[in-house]
Coordinates of C-alpha atoms in Angstrom, one line a residue:
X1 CA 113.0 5.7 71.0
X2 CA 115.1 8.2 73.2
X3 CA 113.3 9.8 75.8
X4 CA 112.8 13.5 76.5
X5 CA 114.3 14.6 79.8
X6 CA 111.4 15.1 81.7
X7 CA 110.0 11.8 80.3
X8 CA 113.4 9.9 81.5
X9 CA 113.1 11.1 84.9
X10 CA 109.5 10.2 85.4
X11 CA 110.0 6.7 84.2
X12 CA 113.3 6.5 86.7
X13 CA 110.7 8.4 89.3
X14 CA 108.4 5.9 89.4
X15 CA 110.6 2.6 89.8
X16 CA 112.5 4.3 92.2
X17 CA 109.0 4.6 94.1
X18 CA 108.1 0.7 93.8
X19 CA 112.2 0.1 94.6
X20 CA 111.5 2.2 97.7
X21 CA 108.4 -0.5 98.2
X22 CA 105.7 2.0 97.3
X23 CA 102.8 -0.2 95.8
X24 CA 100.8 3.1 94.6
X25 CA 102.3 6.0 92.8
X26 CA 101.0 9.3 90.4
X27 CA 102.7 10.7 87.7
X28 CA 101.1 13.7 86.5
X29 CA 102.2 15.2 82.7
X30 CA 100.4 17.5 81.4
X31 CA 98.2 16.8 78.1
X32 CA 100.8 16.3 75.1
X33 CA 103.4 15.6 76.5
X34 CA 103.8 12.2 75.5
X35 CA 102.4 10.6 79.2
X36 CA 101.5 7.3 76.8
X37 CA 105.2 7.1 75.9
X38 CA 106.5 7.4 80.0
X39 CA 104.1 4.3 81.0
X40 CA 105.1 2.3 78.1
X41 CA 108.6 2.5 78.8
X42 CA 107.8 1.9 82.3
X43 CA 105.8 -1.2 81.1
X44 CA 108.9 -2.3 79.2
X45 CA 110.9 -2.3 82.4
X46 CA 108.5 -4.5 84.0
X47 CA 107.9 -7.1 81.2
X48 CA 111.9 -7.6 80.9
X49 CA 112.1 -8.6 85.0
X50 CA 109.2 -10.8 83.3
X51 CA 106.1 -9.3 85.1
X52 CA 102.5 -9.3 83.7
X53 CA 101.2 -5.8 82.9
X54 CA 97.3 -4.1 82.6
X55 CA 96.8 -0.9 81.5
X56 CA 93.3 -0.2 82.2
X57 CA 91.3 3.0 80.6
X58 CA 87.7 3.7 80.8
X59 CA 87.7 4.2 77.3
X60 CA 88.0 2.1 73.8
X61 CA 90.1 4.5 72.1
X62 CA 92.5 5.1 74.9
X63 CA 93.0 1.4 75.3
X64 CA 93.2 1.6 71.2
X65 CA 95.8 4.6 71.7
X66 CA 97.9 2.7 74.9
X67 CA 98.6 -0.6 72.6
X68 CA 99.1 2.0 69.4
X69 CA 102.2 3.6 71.4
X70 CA 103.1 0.4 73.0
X71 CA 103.9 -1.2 69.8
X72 CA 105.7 1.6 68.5
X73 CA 107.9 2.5 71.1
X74 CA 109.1 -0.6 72.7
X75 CA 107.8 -3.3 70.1
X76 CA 105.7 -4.8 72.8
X77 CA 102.1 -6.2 71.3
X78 CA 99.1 -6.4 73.6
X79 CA 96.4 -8.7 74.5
X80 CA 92.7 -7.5 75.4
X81 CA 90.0 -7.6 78.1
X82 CA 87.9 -5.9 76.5
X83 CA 83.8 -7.2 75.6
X84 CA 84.3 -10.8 73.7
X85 CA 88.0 -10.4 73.7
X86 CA 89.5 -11.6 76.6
X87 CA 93.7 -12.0 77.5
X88 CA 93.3 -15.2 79.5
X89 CA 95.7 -17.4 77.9
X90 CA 97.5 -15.1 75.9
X91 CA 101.5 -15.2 75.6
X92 CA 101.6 -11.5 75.7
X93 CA 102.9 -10.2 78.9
X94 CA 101.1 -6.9 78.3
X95 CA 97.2 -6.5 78.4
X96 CA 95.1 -3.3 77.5
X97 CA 91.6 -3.9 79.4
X98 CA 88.4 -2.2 79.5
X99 CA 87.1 -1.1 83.3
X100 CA 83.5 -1.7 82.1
X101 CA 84.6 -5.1 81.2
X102 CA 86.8 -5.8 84.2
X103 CA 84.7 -4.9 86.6
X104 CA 82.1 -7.7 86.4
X105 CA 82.4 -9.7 89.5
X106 CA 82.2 -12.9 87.1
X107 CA 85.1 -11.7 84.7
X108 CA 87.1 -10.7 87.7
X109 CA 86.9 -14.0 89.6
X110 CA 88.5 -15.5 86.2
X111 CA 91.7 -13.9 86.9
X112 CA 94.0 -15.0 90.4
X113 CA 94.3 -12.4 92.5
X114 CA 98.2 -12.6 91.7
X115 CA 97.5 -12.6 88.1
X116 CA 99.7 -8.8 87.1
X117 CA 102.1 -7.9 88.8
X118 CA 101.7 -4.5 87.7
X119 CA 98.7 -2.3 86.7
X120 CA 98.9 1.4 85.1
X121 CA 95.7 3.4 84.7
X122 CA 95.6 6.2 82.3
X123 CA 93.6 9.0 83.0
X124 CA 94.1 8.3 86.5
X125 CA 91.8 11.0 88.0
X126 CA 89.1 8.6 87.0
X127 CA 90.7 6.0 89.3
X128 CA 88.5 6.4 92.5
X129 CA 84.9 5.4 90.7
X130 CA 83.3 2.3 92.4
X131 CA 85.0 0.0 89.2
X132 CA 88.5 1.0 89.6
X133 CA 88.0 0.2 93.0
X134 CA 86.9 -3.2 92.5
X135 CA 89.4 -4.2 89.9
X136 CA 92.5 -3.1 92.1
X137 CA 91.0 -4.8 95.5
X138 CA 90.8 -7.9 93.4
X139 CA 94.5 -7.7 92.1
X140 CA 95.7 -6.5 95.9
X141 CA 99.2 -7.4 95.4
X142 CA 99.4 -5.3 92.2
X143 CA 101.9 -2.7 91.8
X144 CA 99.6 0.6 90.8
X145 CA 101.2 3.3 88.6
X146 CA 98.7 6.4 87.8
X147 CA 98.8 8.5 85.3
X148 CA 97.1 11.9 84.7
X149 CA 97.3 15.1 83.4
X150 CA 95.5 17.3 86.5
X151 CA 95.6 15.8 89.8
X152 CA 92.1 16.8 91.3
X153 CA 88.5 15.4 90.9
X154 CA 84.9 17.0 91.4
X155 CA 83.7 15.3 93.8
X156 CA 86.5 16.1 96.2
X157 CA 87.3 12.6 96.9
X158 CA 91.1 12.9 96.8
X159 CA 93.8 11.0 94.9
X160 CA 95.8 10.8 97.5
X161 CA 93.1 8.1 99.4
X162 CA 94.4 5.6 96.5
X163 CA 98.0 6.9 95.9
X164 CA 100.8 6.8 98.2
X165 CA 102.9 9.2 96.4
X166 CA 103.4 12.0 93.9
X167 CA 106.8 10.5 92.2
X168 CA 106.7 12.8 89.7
X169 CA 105.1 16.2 88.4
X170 CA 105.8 18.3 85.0
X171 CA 103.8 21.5 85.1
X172 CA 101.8 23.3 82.1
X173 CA 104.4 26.0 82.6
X174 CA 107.8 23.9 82.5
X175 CA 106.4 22.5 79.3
X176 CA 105.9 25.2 77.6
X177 CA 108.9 27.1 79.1
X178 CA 111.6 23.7 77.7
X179 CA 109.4 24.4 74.0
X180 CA 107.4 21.3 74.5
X181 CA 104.1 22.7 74.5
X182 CA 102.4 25.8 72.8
X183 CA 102.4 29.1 74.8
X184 CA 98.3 30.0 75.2
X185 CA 97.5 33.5 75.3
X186 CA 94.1 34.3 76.9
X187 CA 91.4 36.4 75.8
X188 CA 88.7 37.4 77.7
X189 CA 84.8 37.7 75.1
X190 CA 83.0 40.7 76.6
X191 CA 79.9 38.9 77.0
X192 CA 78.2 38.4 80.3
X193 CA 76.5 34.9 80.4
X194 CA 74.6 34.2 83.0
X195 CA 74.7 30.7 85.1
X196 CA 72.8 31.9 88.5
X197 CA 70.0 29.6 87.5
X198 CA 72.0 26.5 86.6
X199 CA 72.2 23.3 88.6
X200 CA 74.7 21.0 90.2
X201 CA 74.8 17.2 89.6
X202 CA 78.1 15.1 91.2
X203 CA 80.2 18.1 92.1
X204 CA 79.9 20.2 88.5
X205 CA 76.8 22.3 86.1
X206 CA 74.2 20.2 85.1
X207 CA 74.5 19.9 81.3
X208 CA 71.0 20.5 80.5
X209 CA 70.9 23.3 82.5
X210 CA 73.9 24.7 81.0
X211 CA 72.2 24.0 77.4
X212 CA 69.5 26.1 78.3
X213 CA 71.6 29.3 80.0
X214 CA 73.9 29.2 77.1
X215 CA 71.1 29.2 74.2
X216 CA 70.1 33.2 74.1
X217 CA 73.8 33.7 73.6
X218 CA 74.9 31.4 71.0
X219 CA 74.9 33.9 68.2
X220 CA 76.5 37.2 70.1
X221 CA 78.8 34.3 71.1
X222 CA 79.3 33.8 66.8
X223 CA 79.3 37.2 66.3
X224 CA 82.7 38.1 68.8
X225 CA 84.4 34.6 67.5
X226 CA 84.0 36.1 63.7
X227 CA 86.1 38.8 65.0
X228 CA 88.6 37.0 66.7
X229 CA 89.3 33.8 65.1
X230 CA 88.0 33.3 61.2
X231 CA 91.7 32.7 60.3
X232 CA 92.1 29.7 63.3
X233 CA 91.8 26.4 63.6
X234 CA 89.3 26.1 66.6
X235 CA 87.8 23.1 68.7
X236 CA 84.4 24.3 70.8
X237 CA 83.7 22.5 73.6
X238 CA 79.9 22.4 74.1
X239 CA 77.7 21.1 76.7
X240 CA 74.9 19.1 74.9
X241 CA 74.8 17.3 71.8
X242 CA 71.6 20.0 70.5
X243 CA 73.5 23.0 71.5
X244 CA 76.8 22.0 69.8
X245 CA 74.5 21.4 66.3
X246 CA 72.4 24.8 66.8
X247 CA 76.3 26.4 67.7
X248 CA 77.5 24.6 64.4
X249 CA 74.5 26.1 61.9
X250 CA 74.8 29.6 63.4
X251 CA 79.1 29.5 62.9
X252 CA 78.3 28.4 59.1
X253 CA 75.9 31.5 58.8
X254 CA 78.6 33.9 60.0
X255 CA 81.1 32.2 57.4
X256 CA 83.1 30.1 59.0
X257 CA 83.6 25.9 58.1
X258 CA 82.3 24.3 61.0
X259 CA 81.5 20.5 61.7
X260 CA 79.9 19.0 64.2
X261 CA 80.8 15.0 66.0
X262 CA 79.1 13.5 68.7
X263 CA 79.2 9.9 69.4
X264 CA 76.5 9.0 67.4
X265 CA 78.2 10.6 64.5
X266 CA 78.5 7.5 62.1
X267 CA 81.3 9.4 60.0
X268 CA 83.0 10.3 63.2
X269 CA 86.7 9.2 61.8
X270 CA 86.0 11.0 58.5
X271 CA 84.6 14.6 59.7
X272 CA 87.8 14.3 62.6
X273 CA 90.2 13.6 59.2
X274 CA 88.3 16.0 57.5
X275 CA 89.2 18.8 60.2
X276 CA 92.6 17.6 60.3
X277 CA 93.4 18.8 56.7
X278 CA 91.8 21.6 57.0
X279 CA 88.3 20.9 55.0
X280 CA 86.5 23.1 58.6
X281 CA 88.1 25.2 60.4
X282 CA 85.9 24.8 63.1
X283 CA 84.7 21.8 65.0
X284 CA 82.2 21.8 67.6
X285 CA 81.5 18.9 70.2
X286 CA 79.5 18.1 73.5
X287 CA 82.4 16.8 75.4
X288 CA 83.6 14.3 73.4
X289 CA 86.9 15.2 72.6
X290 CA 88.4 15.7 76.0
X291 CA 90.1 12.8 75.8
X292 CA 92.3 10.8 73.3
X293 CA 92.0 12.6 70.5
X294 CA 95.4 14.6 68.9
X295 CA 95.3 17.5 66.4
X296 CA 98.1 19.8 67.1
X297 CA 96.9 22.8 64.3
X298 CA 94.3 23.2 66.6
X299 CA 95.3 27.4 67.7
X300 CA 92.3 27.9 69.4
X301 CA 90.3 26.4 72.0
X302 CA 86.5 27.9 73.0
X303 CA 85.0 26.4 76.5
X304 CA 81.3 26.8 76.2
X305 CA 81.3 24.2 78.9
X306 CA 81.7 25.5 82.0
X307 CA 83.1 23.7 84.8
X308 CA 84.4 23.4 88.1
X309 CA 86.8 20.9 87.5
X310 CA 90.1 22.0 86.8
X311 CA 91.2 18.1 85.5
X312 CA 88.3 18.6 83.2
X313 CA 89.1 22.1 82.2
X314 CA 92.5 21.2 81.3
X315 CA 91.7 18.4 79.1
X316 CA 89.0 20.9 77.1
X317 CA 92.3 23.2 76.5
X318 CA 94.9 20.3 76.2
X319 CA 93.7 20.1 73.3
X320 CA 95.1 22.4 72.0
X321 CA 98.5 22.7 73.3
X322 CA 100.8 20.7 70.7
X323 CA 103.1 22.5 69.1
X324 CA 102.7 22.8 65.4
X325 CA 105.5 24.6 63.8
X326 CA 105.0 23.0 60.6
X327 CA 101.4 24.4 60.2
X328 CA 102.6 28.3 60.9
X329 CA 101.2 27.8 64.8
X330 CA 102.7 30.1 67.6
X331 CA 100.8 30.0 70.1
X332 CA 97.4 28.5 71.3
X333 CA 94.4 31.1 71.7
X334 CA 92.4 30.2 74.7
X335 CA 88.9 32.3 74.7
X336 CA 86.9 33.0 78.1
X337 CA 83.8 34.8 79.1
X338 CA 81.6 37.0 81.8
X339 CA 80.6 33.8 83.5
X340 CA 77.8 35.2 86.2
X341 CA 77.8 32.8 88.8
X342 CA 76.5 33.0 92.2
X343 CA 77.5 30.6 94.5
X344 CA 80.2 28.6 92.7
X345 CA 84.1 29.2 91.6
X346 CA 84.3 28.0 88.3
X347 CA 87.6 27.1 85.6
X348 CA 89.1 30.2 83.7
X349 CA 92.3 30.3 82.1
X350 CA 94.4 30.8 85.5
X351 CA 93.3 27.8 86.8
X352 CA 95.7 26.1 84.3
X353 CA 98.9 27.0 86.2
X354 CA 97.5 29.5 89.8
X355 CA 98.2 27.8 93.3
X356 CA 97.4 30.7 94.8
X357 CA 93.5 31.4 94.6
X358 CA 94.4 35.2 95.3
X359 CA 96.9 35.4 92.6
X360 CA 94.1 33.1 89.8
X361 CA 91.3 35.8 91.2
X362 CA 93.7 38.9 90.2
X363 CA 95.1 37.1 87.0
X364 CA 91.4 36.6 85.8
X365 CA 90.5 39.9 86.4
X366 CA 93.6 41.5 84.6
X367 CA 92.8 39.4 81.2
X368 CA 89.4 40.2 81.0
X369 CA 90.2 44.3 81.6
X370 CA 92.2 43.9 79.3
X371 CA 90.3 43.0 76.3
X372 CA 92.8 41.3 73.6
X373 CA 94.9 38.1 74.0
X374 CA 97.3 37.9 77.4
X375 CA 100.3 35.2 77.4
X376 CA 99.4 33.1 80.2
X377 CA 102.8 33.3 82.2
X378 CA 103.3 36.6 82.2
X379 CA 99.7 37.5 82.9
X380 CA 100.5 34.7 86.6
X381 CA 104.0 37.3 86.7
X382 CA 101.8 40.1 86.6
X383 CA 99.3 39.1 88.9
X384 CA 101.8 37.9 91.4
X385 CA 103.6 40.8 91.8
X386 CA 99.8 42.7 92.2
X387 CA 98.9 40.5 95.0
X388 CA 102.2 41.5 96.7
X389 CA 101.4 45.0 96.2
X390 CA 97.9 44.9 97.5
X391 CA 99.0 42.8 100.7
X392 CA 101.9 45.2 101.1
X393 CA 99.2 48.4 101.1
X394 CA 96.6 46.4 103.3
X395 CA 100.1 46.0 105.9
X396 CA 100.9 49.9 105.2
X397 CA 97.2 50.9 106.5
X398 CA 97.2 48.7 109.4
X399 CA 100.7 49.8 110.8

């Protein structure tokens, strides 16, 4: 499998790193753009000096996913750590484990400390939790490759305490500008919704607080989306499991095909498959597609979540950035709202590609005046040059 550019020189940019004898380094890529592809060519580096590999996730179907794309790109077959299964005296040189599993001071002590050589954690942001933690003092001498699609974490405990270096970045712009990703356009829903009496738990809204602030809304909220997006293919983000069925209901009411998953949904695969070919056009969910799931007709991506957690936020809208020429898809619609907050800076579309908080405060306030669908880099252009202007008249006044 020949790599993309940007692909090739993250894989060189890490082994460089460990070359250089960096033990722990971050690649961050945005979401679909093939991250699981860079590690497993990295991991087929490693296995052919004949080191011992773990990719660990916090999740089943991201393990699932990691030895999917591992076997397909490199021919490499995985053993698991994962529940009953276990890799111990397997003749694989690649294991896919389970951090719930791992963990476990009894399962841990199974393993020598020099056991892998190398370990690569997906969804890397997650990588600071107490488990991680434990897993990677046990296997000290481990070479640590990170991998992540935002580089930040709610609870402000910072990457950087567990990564030496940043040996490579591909922004959500550079993507889209090489035609790897869909360009979003923004669009800002005229409706004010109010979160001033909302809670915090761990750094972001509490979701049943959330629930609650978002229910006198949910079918004004219906009413703008039959305007705007009948002829999509939309994903709603949602933040309980009873709001996202009440949203569902109310969406078929107003004519659209909407389904509803949650993981208690028992025909999960089959309503996902179902969306896939087009049977909805809609698909609501409490937060359990942020990760590990592809669908690249998706054109349009609704946040009722709302968050302060930009890694978070991106995943909700990574979604929905594939490119899917062969299903008519141009770009990816990303819809916001009046969030009334307070106290607290939340996500909103500029937070996908702003540095400057300045420039993402100006940006947001140009898309929502105005009022129809904004491409995302040349609303940042836009707001750039503003903030220059209004700096430049603040300077005039002074001297």
């Amino acid at each position: 499998m020949k790599l993309r550019p940007y692909q090739q020189g993250a894989r060189e940019a890490v082994l460089q790193e460990w070359g250089k004898g960096i033990q722990n380094t971050l690649v961050v890529l945005p979401t679909g753009t093939g991250k699981t592809i860079v590690f497993s060519k990295i991991i087929e580096s490693c296995v052919e000096k004949g080191e011992r590999v773990l990719v660990l996730a916090h999740r089943g179907e991201l393990l699932d996913q990691a030895a999917d794309k591992l076997a397909k790109s490199t021919g490499l077959m995985c053993a698991t750590e994962k529940a009953d299964q276990t890799c111990l005296g397997s003749w694989f040189r690649v294991a896919v484990g389970s951090v719930q599993s791992l963990q476990r001071h009894k399962r841990l002590q199974q393993f020598s400390s020099d056991y892998f050589n190398t370990i690569v954690i997906d969804e890397a942001h997650h990588a600071i939790s107490d488990g991680y933690q434990r897993i990677l003092e046990h296997f000290n001498e481990a070479k640590v490759l990170g991998v992540t699609a935002t580089p930040d974490r709610g609870d402000m405990r910072n990457l950087g305490q567990l990564f030496e270096s940043l040996a490579y970045e591909y922004t959500l712009i550079q993507a889209i500008r090489d035609g790897y990703l869909s360009p979003i356009k923004a669009q800002t829903i005229p409706i004010k919704l109010d979160l001033s009496a909302v809670g915090m738990q761990t750094g972001d809204f509490k979701a049943g607080d959330l629930g609650t602030a978002l229910d006198p809304y949910l079918y004004q909220i219906a009413d703008e989306m039959a305007k705007i997006c009948m002829d999509r293919k939309t994903v709603i983000f949602l933040p309980l499991v009873k709001t996202s069925q009440k949203f569902c209901s109310i969406l078929n009411g107003k004519g659209f095909r909407a389904a509803e998953v949650n993981g208690n949904s028992q025909d999960r695969a089959e309503i996902l498959r179902d969306f896939d070919q087009g049977r909805y056009n809609v698909l609501c969910n409490s937060m359990l597609l942020t990760e590990g799931w592809d669908c690249p007709s998706v054109d349009c991506v609704v946040v009722l979540r709302p968050t302060k957690i930009r890694s978070l936020y991106a995943q909700m809208v990574g979604r929905g950035t594939r490119p899917s020429p062969e299903t008519g898809k141009t770009e990816l619609l990303l819809l916001d709202f009046l969030w009334h907050t307070d106290r607290h800076e939340l996500c909103h579309p500029a937070s996908l590609i702003c540095e400057s908080e300045d420039v993402a405060k100006k940006m947001t306030e140009n898309i929502k005046e105005a009022g129809y669908p904004v491409d995302l880099e040349e609303a940042e252009e836009q707001a750039t040059q503003d903030v220059v202007a209004q700096r430049e008249e603040a300077l005039a006044k002074v001297l």
